[in-house]
């Protein structure tokens, strides 16, 4: 049966950080407590190895064991889908990543345009077509901060590409998202999700099926409340939840990116602080400032272990 991309991307998807036993070595065992807390908060799906998961920094050889065990555990906890990002600089590596992750039985692969080089539209389409031909449903990932941007013309072509079942947009451009939603509705089974964290509610109001906020690694309850409040017409509660998630983004003013998220999770006993090189973990001074910066929203963070 063909994959329903709208169902696949609906609700709150966690772009999971990758817990590590030591720098650069993913550890499914170290992920257990975090997965349990996320499931208890109502998150329904995971994306592994995205930008929050340090995916492009991890070699292919270190992906499979982690993904297989985490996917099994998540499905046991929630029954929800697990997606795996296979973004790479070239098509050959993206295909290698997809093959390595096959034992995890991902419900879909997630793929940005190739990173590092700037590519023509026909090259980007050839990249997507090659990975889609691997036979696993594919979600296109627009992350212009890290790769060639997906503009309206490319989006229109991706909606028509066999095997592509949805688009995750992290551009923060609401005009572009409006175009994505309009294009997606040409197919009843084509999903749209939003990853720009200050625009989550705005995206749902425009018709996005779900959200993929990195900050939900720390505050999944607020993300779940945002979606549920929007779906039930509780606009005030939805706006309040968006406000919580936006305030929590202040942690990136102390230290941008994954090291900050992992430092806060480590303080709560839920994830080691290790990151993949060339990233470095937060310093002690940064950790103290992070905890102080988030203290006013303590009740919205995952409970300590």
mmCIF file of N, CA and C in Angstrom, residues 76-188:
data_model
loop_
_atom_site.group_PDB
_atom_site.id
_atom_site.type_symbol
_atom_site.label_atom_id
_atom_site.label_comp_id
_atom_site.label_asym_id
_atom_site.label_seq_id
_atom_site.Cartn_x
_atom_site.Cartn_y
_atom_site.Cartn_z
ATOM 1 N N UNK A 76 8.117 0.247 19.973
ATOM 2 C CA UNK A 76 7.559 -0.424 21.138
ATOM 3 C C UNK A 76 6.892 0.534 22.098
ATOM 4 N N UNK A 77 7.427 1.727 22.220
ATOM 5 C CA UNK A 77 6.862 2.728 23.136
ATOM 6 C C UNK A 77 5.611 3.386 22.579
ATOM 7 N N UNK A 78 5.605 3.652 21.273
ATOM 8 C CA UNK A 78 4.540 4.488 20.710
ATOM 9 C C UNK A 78 3.804 3.877 19.519
ATOM 10 N N UNK A 79 4.420 2.946 18.835
ATOM 11 C CA UNK A 79 3.857 2.459 17.587
ATOM 12 C C UNK A 79 3.990 3.453 16.450
ATOM 13 N N UNK A 80 4.689 4.558 16.688
ATOM 14 C CA UNK A 80 4.791 5.630 15.710
ATOM 15 C C UNK A 80 5.933 5.435 14.734
ATOM 16 N N UNK A 81 5.939 6.244 13.680
ATOM 17 C CA UNK A 81 6.932 6.087 12.620
ATOM 18 C C UNK A 81 8.308 6.616 12.998
ATOM 19 N N UNK A 82 9.312 6.102 12.322
ATOM 20 C CA UNK A 82 10.694 6.542 12.451
ATOM 21 C C UNK A 82 11.221 6.850 11.056
ATOM 22 N N UNK A 83 11.695 8.078 10.865
ATOM 23 C CA UNK A 83 12.274 8.501 9.597
ATOM 24 C C UNK A 83 13.778 8.679 9.783
ATOM 25 N N UNK A 84 14.536 8.462 8.742
ATOM 26 C CA UNK A 84 15.993 8.593 8.810
ATOM 27 C C UNK A 84 16.482 9.551 7.736
ATOM 28 N N UNK A 85 17.232 10.550 8.150
ATOM 29 C CA UNK A 85 17.817 11.505 7.215
ATOM 30 C C UNK A 85 19.076 10.908 6.588
ATOM 31 N N UNK A 86 19.158 11.007 5.261
ATOM 32 C CA UNK A 86 20.325 10.461 4.549
ATOM 33 C C UNK A 86 21.038 11.545 3.744
ATOM 34 N N UNK A 87 20.854 12.792 4.129
ATOM 35 C CA UNK A 87 21.472 13.917 3.424
ATOM 36 C C UNK A 87 22.993 13.769 3.360
ATOM 37 N N UNK A 88 23.549 14.088 2.210
ATOM 38 C CA UNK A 88 24.996 13.972 1.996
ATOM 39 C C UNK A 88 25.413 14.934 0.897
ATOM 40 N N UNK A 89 26.715 15.020 0.669
ATOM 41 C CA UNK A 89 27.223 15.909 -0.378
ATOM 42 C C UNK A 89 26.978 15.362 -1.770
ATOM 43 N N UNK A 90 26.905 14.053 -1.896
ATOM 44 C CA UNK A 90 26.741 13.457 -3.211
ATOM 45 C C UNK A 90 25.736 12.327 -3.202
ATOM 46 N N UNK A 91 25.272 11.950 -4.365
ATOM 47 C CA UNK A 91 24.248 10.919 -4.490
ATOM 48 C C UNK A 91 24.757 9.562 -4.024
ATOM 49 N N UNK A 92 26.001 9.232 -4.330
ATOM 50 C CA UNK A 92 26.535 7.926 -3.940
ATOM 51 C C UNK A 92 26.508 7.759 -2.427
ATOM 52 N N UNK A 93 26.904 8.790 -1.704
ATOM 53 C CA UNK A 93 26.891 8.667 -0.238
ATOM 54 C C UNK A 93 25.469 8.612 0.299
ATOM 55 N N UNK A 94 24.560 9.377 -0.267
ATOM 56 C CA UNK A 94 23.164 9.314 0.177
ATOM 57 C C UNK A 94 22.626 7.895 0.004
ATOM 58 N N UNK A 95 22.954 7.260 -1.109
ATOM 59 C CA UNK A 95 22.517 5.886 -1.336
ATOM 60 C C UNK A 95 23.193 4.916 -0.366
ATOM 61 N N UNK A 96 24.459 5.149 -0.056
ATOM 62 C CA UNK A 96 25.148 4.316 0.934
ATOM 63 C C UNK A 96 24.476 4.438 2.299
ATOM 64 N N UNK A 97 24.095 5.654 2.665
ATOM 65 C CA UNK A 97 23.414 5.861 3.944
ATOM 66 C C UNK A 97 22.060 5.156 3.958
ATOM 67 N N UNK A 98 21.331 5.263 2.869
ATOM 68 C CA UNK A 98 20.042 4.593 2.784
ATOM 69 C C UNK A 98 20.198 3.078 2.926
ATOM 70 N N UNK A 99 21.202 2.518 2.270
ATOM 71 C CA UNK A 99 21.427 1.072 2.350
ATOM 72 C C UNK A 99 21.818 0.653 3.763
ATOM 73 N N UNK A 100 22.662 1.451 4.406
ATOM 74 C CA UNK A 100 23.103 1.121 5.762
ATOM 75 C C UNK A 100 21.947 1.139 6.747
ATOM 76 N N UNK A 101 20.959 2.002 6.506
ATOM 77 C CA UNK A 101 19.845 2.163 7.436
ATOM 78 C C UNK A 101 18.691 1.209 7.160
ATOM 79 N N UNK A 102 18.795 0.411 6.104
ATOM 80 C CA UNK A 102 17.709 -0.500 5.758
ATOM 81 C C UNK A 102 17.301 -1.435 6.898
ATOM 82 N N UNK A 103 18.254 -1.967 7.713
ATOM 83 C CA UNK A 103 17.831 -2.852 8.801
ATOM 84 C C UNK A 103 16.917 -2.179 9.831
ATOM 85 N N UNK A 104 16.944 -0.853 9.920
ATOM 86 C CA UNK A 104 16.064 -0.134 10.851
ATOM 87 C C UNK A 104 14.646 -0.016 10.312
ATOM 88 N N UNK A 105 14.426 -0.420 9.074
ATOM 89 C CA UNK A 105 13.112 -0.363 8.411
ATOM 90 C C UNK A 105 12.489 1.035 8.545
ATOM 91 N N UNK A 106 13.183 2.072 8.114
ATOM 92 C CA UNK A 106 12.619 3.418 8.246
ATOM 93 C C UNK A 106 11.297 3.536 7.490
ATOM 94 N N UNK A 107 10.361 4.249 8.095
ATOM 95 C CA UNK A 107 9.078 4.477 7.434
ATOM 96 C C UNK A 107 9.243 5.407 6.239
ATOM 97 N N UNK A 108 10.274 6.219 6.274
ATOM 98 C CA UNK A 108 10.633 7.071 5.133
ATOM 99 C C UNK A 108 12.065 7.535 5.320
ATOM 100 N N UNK A 109 12.692 7.885 4.221
ATOM 101 C CA UNK A 109 13.977 8.565 4.255
ATOM 102 C C UNK A 109 13.737 10.058 4.088
ATOM 103 N N UNK A 110 14.611 10.854 4.668
ATOM 104 C CA UNK A 110 14.539 12.312 4.565
ATOM 105 C C UNK A 110 15.792 12.769 3.841
ATOM 106 N N UNK A 111 15.623 13.651 2.858
ATOM 107 C CA UNK A 111 16.760 14.016 2.017
ATOM 108 C C UNK A 111 16.724 15.489 1.645
ATOM 109 N N UNK A 112 17.785 16.205 2.024
ATOM 110 C CA UNK A 112 17.992 17.561 1.533
ATOM 111 C C UNK A 112 18.644 17.516 0.161
ATOM 112 N N UNK A 113 18.591 18.617 -0.592
ATOM 113 C CA UNK A 113 19.451 18.699 -1.774
ATOM 114 C C UNK A 113 20.910 18.480 -1.352
ATOM 115 N N UNK A 114 21.771 18.111 -2.277
ATOM 116 C CA UNK A 114 23.169 17.877 -1.919
ATOM 117 C C UNK A 114 23.785 19.092 -1.215
ATOM 118 N N UNK A 115 24.625 18.809 -0.226
ATOM 119 C CA UNK A 115 25.272 19.877 0.530
ATOM 120 C C UNK A 115 26.645 20.194 -0.071
ATOM 121 N N UNK A 116 27.219 21.300 0.332
ATOM 122 C CA UNK A 116 28.556 21.805 -0.034
ATOM 123 C C UNK A 116 28.548 22.539 -1.368
ATOM 124 N N UNK A 117 28.343 21.842 -2.489
ATOM 125 C CA UNK A 117 28.328 22.508 -3.791
ATOM 126 C C UNK A 117 26.953 23.114 -4.069
ATOM 127 N N UNK A 118 26.931 24.127 -4.911
ATOM 128 C CA UNK A 118 25.683 24.649 -5.462
ATOM 129 C C UNK A 118 25.361 23.863 -6.725
ATOM 130 N N UNK A 119 24.138 23.413 -6.864
ATOM 131 C CA UNK A 119 23.769 22.567 -7.993
ATOM 132 C C UNK A 119 22.628 23.162 -8.804
ATOM 133 N N UNK A 120 22.578 22.797 -10.099
ATOM 134 C CA UNK A 120 21.461 23.181 -10.946
ATOM 135 C C UNK A 120 20.220 22.378 -10.560
ATOM 136 N N UNK A 121 19.065 22.904 -10.956
ATOM 137 C CA UNK A 121 17.818 22.228 -10.620
ATOM 138 C C UNK A 121 17.757 20.812 -11.189
ATOM 139 N N UNK A 122 18.260 20.612 -12.415
ATOM 140 C CA UNK A 122 18.183 19.273 -12.995
ATOM 141 C C UNK A 122 19.081 18.287 -12.236
ATOM 142 N N UNK A 123 20.188 18.783 -11.692
ATOM 143 C CA UNK A 123 21.053 17.923 -10.883
ATOM 144 C C UNK A 123 20.377 17.551 -9.568
ATOM 145 N N UNK A 124 19.708 18.515 -8.972
ATOM 146 C CA UNK A 124 19.001 18.247 -7.715
ATOM 147 C C UNK A 124 17.876 17.233 -7.950
ATOM 148 N N UNK A 125 17.146 17.388 -9.037
ATOM 149 C CA UNK A 125 16.084 16.433 -9.340
ATOM 150 C C UNK A 125 16.645 15.039 -9.602
ATOM 151 N N UNK A 126 17.776 14.957 -10.267
ATOM 152 C CA UNK A 126 18.396 13.651 -10.505
ATOM 153 C C UNK A 126 18.807 12.997 -9.182
ATOM 154 N N UNK A 127 19.272 13.802 -8.246
ATOM 155 C CA UNK A 127 19.644 13.316 -6.917
ATOM 156 C C UNK A 127 18.428 12.707 -6.218
ATOM 157 N N UNK A 128 17.327 13.438 -6.228
ATOM 158 C CA UNK A 128 16.110 12.926 -5.586
ATOM 159 C C UNK A 128 15.588 11.683 -6.294
ATOM 160 N N UNK A 129 15.614 11.687 -7.603
ATOM 161 C CA UNK A 129 15.107 10.535 -8.345
ATOM 162 C C UNK A 129 15.916 9.277 -8.046
ATOM 163 N N UNK A 130 17.230 9.430 -7.915
ATOM 164 C CA UNK A 130 18.080 8.275 -7.640
ATOM 165 C C UNK A 130 17.790 7.681 -6.270
ATOM 166 N N UNK A 131 17.607 8.529 -5.268
ATOM 167 C CA UNK A 131 17.341 8.019 -3.921
ATOM 168 C C UNK A 131 15.915 7.484 -3.831
ATOM 169 N N UNK A 132 14.969 8.144 -4.479
ATOM 170 C CA UNK A 132 13.594 7.645 -4.480
ATOM 171 C C UNK A 132 13.513 6.261 -5.116
ATOM 172 N N UNK A 133 14.369 6.000 -6.090
ATOM 173 C CA UNK A 133 14.370 4.707 -6.769
ATOM 174 C C UNK A 133 14.818 3.574 -5.862
ATOM 175 N N UNK A 134 15.393 3.898 -4.692
ATOM 176 C CA UNK A 134 15.810 2.860 -3.745
ATOM 177 C C UNK A 134 14.611 2.129 -3.160
ATOM 178 N N UNK A 135 13.406 2.699 -3.297
ATOM 179 C CA UNK A 135 12.199 1.981 -2.913
ATOM 180 C C UNK A 135 11.624 2.310 -1.560
ATOM 181 N N UNK A 136 12.256 3.213 -0.798
ATOM 182 C CA UNK A 136 11.726 3.644 0.495
ATOM 183 C C UNK A 136 11.070 5.003 0.294
ATOM 184 N N UNK A 137 9.876 5.250 0.858
ATOM 185 C CA UNK A 137 9.250 6.568 0.710
ATOM 186 C C UNK A 137 10.216 7.679 1.091
ATOM 187 N N UNK A 138 10.145 8.773 0.367
ATOM 188 C CA UNK A 138 11.128 9.844 0.518
ATOM 189 C C UNK A 138 10.431 11.147 0.874
ATOM 190 N N UNK A 139 10.966 11.840 1.878
ATOM 191 C CA UNK A 139 10.511 13.173 2.256
ATOM 192 C C UNK A 139 11.609 14.156 1.890
ATOM 193 N N UNK A 140 11.288 15.121 1.047
ATOM 194 C CA UNK A 140 12.247 16.165 0.692
ATOM 195 C C UNK A 140 12.377 17.138 1.855
ATOM 196 N N UNK A 141 13.600 17.579 2.100
ATOM 197 C CA UNK A 141 13.896 18.411 3.269
ATOM 198 C C UNK A 141 14.504 19.716 2.780
ATOM 199 N N UNK A 142 13.765 20.805 2.932
ATOM 200 C CA UNK A 142 14.271 22.109 2.526
ATOM 201 C C UNK A 142 14.939 22.785 3.712
ATOM 202 N N UNK A 143 16.245 22.771 3.717
ATOM 203 C CA UNK A 143 17.038 23.368 4.799
ATOM 204 C C UNK A 143 18.082 24.278 4.171
ATOM 205 N N UNK A 144 17.662 25.459 3.670
ATOM 206 C CA UNK A 144 18.585 26.304 2.905
ATOM 207 C C UNK A 144 19.791 26.786 3.698
ATOM 208 N N UNK A 145 19.716 26.701 5.012
ATOM 209 C CA UNK A 145 20.882 27.063 5.825
ATOM 210 C C UNK A 145 22.044 26.111 5.565
ATOM 211 N N UNK A 146 21.720 24.885 5.163
ATOM 212 C CA UNK A 146 22.745 23.848 5.032
ATOM 213 C C UNK A 146 22.941 23.340 3.611
ATOM 214 N N UNK A 147 22.007 23.596 2.713
ATOM 215 C CA UNK A 147 22.103 22.988 1.384
ATOM 216 C C UNK A 147 21.453 23.896 0.351
ATOM 217 N N UNK A 148 21.491 23.480 -0.904
ATOM 218 C CA UNK A 148 20.820 24.238 -1.955
ATOM 219 C C UNK A 148 19.348 24.399 -1.591
ATOM 220 N N UNK A 149 18.787 25.595 -1.736
ATOM 221 C CA UNK A 149 17.383 25.791 -1.375
ATOM 222 C C UNK A 149 16.449 25.142 -2.400
ATOM 223 N N UNK A 150 15.303 24.718 -1.908
ATOM 224 C CA UNK A 150 14.233 24.252 -2.781
ATOM 225 C C UNK A 150 13.301 25.425 -3.039
ATOM 226 N N UNK A 151 13.290 25.932 -4.265
ATOM 227 C CA UNK A 151 12.397 27.012 -4.632
ATOM 228 C C UNK A 151 11.091 26.482 -5.178
ATOM 229 N N UNK A 152 10.158 27.373 -5.516
ATOM 230 C CA UNK A 152 8.838 26.948 -5.987
ATOM 231 C C UNK A 152 8.872 25.997 -7.174
ATOM 232 N N UNK A 153 9.742 26.265 -8.146
ATOM 233 C CA UNK A 153 9.773 25.402 -9.335
ATOM 234 C C UNK A 153 10.211 23.984 -8.986
ATOM 235 N N UNK A 154 11.237 23.858 -8.140
ATOM 236 C CA UNK A 154 11.686 22.534 -7.728
ATOM 237 C C UNK A 154 10.624 21.833 -6.893
ATOM 238 N N UNK A 155 9.962 22.576 -6.030
ATOM 239 C CA UNK A 155 8.911 21.983 -5.208
ATOM 240 C C UNK A 155 7.803 21.417 -6.073
ATOM 241 N N UNK A 156 7.400 22.166 -7.082
ATOM 242 C CA UNK A 156 6.363 21.669 -7.990
ATOM 243 C C UNK A 156 6.782 20.360 -8.643
ATOM 244 N N UNK A 157 8.040 20.251 -9.016
ATOM 245 C CA UNK A 157 8.517 19.030 -9.665
ATOM 246 C C UNK A 157 8.621 17.873 -8.668
ATOM 247 N N UNK A 158 9.013 18.170 -7.429
ATOM 248 C CA UNK A 158 9.130 17.115 -6.422
ATOM 249 C C UNK A 158 7.770 16.531 -6.065
ATOM 250 N N UNK A 159 6.740 17.360 -6.047
ATOM 251 C CA UNK A 159 5.398 16.862 -5.748
ATOM 252 C C UNK A 159 4.976 15.811 -6.781
ATOM 253 N N UNK A 160 5.486 15.928 -7.994
ATOM 254 C CA UNK A 160 5.125 14.996 -9.059
ATOM 255 C C UNK A 160 6.059 13.791 -9.152
ATOM 256 N N UNK A 161 7.136 13.778 -8.360
ATOM 257 C CA UNK A 161 8.132 12.710 -8.495
ATOM 258 C C UNK A 161 7.667 11.450 -7.774
ATOM 259 N N UNK A 162 7.562 10.312 -8.464
ATOM 260 C CA UNK A 162 7.163 9.067 -7.806
ATOM 261 C C UNK A 162 8.096 8.729 -6.649
ATOM 262 N N UNK A 163 7.523 8.325 -5.543
ATOM 263 C CA UNK A 163 8.299 7.946 -4.379
ATOM 264 C C UNK A 163 8.460 9.044 -3.361
ATOM 265 N N UNK A 164 8.301 10.308 -3.762
ATOM 266 C CA UNK A 164 8.365 11.420 -2.802
ATOM 267 C C UNK A 164 6.983 11.607 -2.198
ATOM 268 N N UNK A 165 6.890 11.553 -0.870
ATOM 269 C CA UNK A 165 5.583 11.556 -0.199
ATOM 270 C C UNK A 165 5.344 12.800 0.643
ATOM 271 N N UNK A 166 6.336 13.691 0.724
ATOM 272 C CA UNK A 166 6.145 14.895 1.522
ATOM 273 C C UNK A 166 7.346 15.803 1.482
ATOM 274 N N UNK A 167 7.173 16.968 2.100
ATOM 275 C CA UNK A 167 8.239 17.955 2.207
ATOM 276 C C UNK A 167 8.293 18.469 3.639
ATOM 277 N N UNK A 168 9.488 18.506 4.192
ATOM 278 C CA UNK A 168 9.751 19.171 5.462
ATOM 279 C C UNK A 168 10.465 20.479 5.143
ATOM 280 N N UNK A 169 9.867 21.585 5.564
ATOM 281 C CA UNK A 169 10.436 22.898 5.264
ATOM 282 C C UNK A 169 10.973 23.540 6.530
ATOM 283 N N UNK A 170 12.221 23.944 6.511
ATOM 284 C CA UNK A 170 12.826 24.650 7.645
ATOM 285 C C UNK A 170 13.335 26.025 7.248
ATOM 286 N N UNK A 171 12.793 26.571 6.163
ATOM 287 C CA UNK A 171 13.278 27.861 5.686
ATOM 288 C C UNK A 171 12.796 29.023 6.544
ATOM 289 N N UNK A 172 11.628 28.889 7.162
ATOM 290 C CA UNK A 172 11.030 30.008 7.883
ATOM 291 C C UNK A 172 10.348 31.011 6.981
ATOM 292 N N UNK A 173 10.316 30.754 5.692
ATOM 293 C CA UNK A 173 9.694 31.643 4.711
ATOM 294 C C UNK A 173 8.235 31.228 4.537
ATOM 295 N N UNK A 174 7.319 31.992 5.108
ATOM 296 C CA UNK A 174 5.912 31.605 5.079
ATOM 297 C C UNK A 174 5.307 31.707 3.684
ATOM 298 N N UNK A 175 5.810 32.601 2.856
ATOM 299 C CA UNK A 175 5.330 32.654 1.473
ATOM 300 C C UNK A 175 5.689 31.367 0.740
ATOM 301 N N UNK A 176 6.912 30.883 0.969
ATOM 302 C CA UNK A 176 7.304 29.617 0.361
ATOM 303 C C UNK A 176 6.468 28.475 0.922
ATOM 304 N N UNK A 177 6.240 28.475 2.216
ATOM 305 C CA UNK A 177 5.438 27.408 2.815
ATOM 306 C C UNK A 177 4.020 27.417 2.246
ATOM 307 N N UNK A 178 3.487 28.592 2.031
ATOM 308 C CA UNK A 178 2.158 28.691 1.428
ATOM 309 C C UNK A 178 2.158 28.017 0.051
ATOM 310 N N UNK A 179 3.225 28.226 -0.703
ATOM 311 C CA UNK A 179 3.351 27.576 -2.012
ATOM 312 C C UNK A 179 3.465 26.067 -1.848
ATOM 313 N N UNK A 180 4.256 25.628 -0.877
ATOM 314 C CA UNK A 180 4.429 24.190 -0.651
ATOM 315 C C UNK A 180 3.088 23.530 -0.344
ATOM 316 N N UNK A 181 2.308 24.138 0.556
ATOM 317 C CA UNK A 181 1.006 23.570 0.920
ATOM 318 C C UNK A 181 0.092 23.516 -0.301
ATOM 319 N N UNK A 182 0.084 24.583 -1.092
ATOM 320 C CA UNK A 182 -0.755 24.609 -2.288
ATOM 321 C C UNK A 182 -0.341 23.518 -3.275
ATOM 322 N N UNK A 183 0.953 23.374 -3.486
ATOM 323 C CA UNK A 183 1.440 22.340 -4.407
ATOM 324 C C UNK A 183 1.131 20.948 -3.884
ATOM 325 N N UNK A 184 1.298 20.763 -2.578
ATOM 326 C CA UNK A 184 1.065 19.450 -1.974
ATOM 327 C C UNK A 184 -0.378 19.001 -2.128
ATOM 328 N N UNK A 185 -1.303 19.946 -2.128
ATOM 329 C CA UNK A 185 -2.717 19.575 -2.192
ATOM 330 C C UNK A 185 -3.135 19.075 -3.572
ATOM 331 N N UNK A 186 -2.225 19.085 -4.522
ATOM 332 C CA UNK A 186 -2.514 18.438 -5.801
ATOM 333 C C UNK A 186 -2.568 16.926 -5.638
ATOM 334 N N UNK A 187 -2.010 16.436 -4.535
ATOM 335 C CA UNK A 187 -2.052 15.006 -4.223
ATOM 336 C C UNK A 187 -2.680 14.826 -2.851
ATOM 337 N N UNK A 188 -3.635 13.937 -2.683
ATOM 338 C CA UNK A 188 -4.284 13.777 -1.377
ATOM 339 C C UNK A 188 -3.398 13.135 -0.328
#
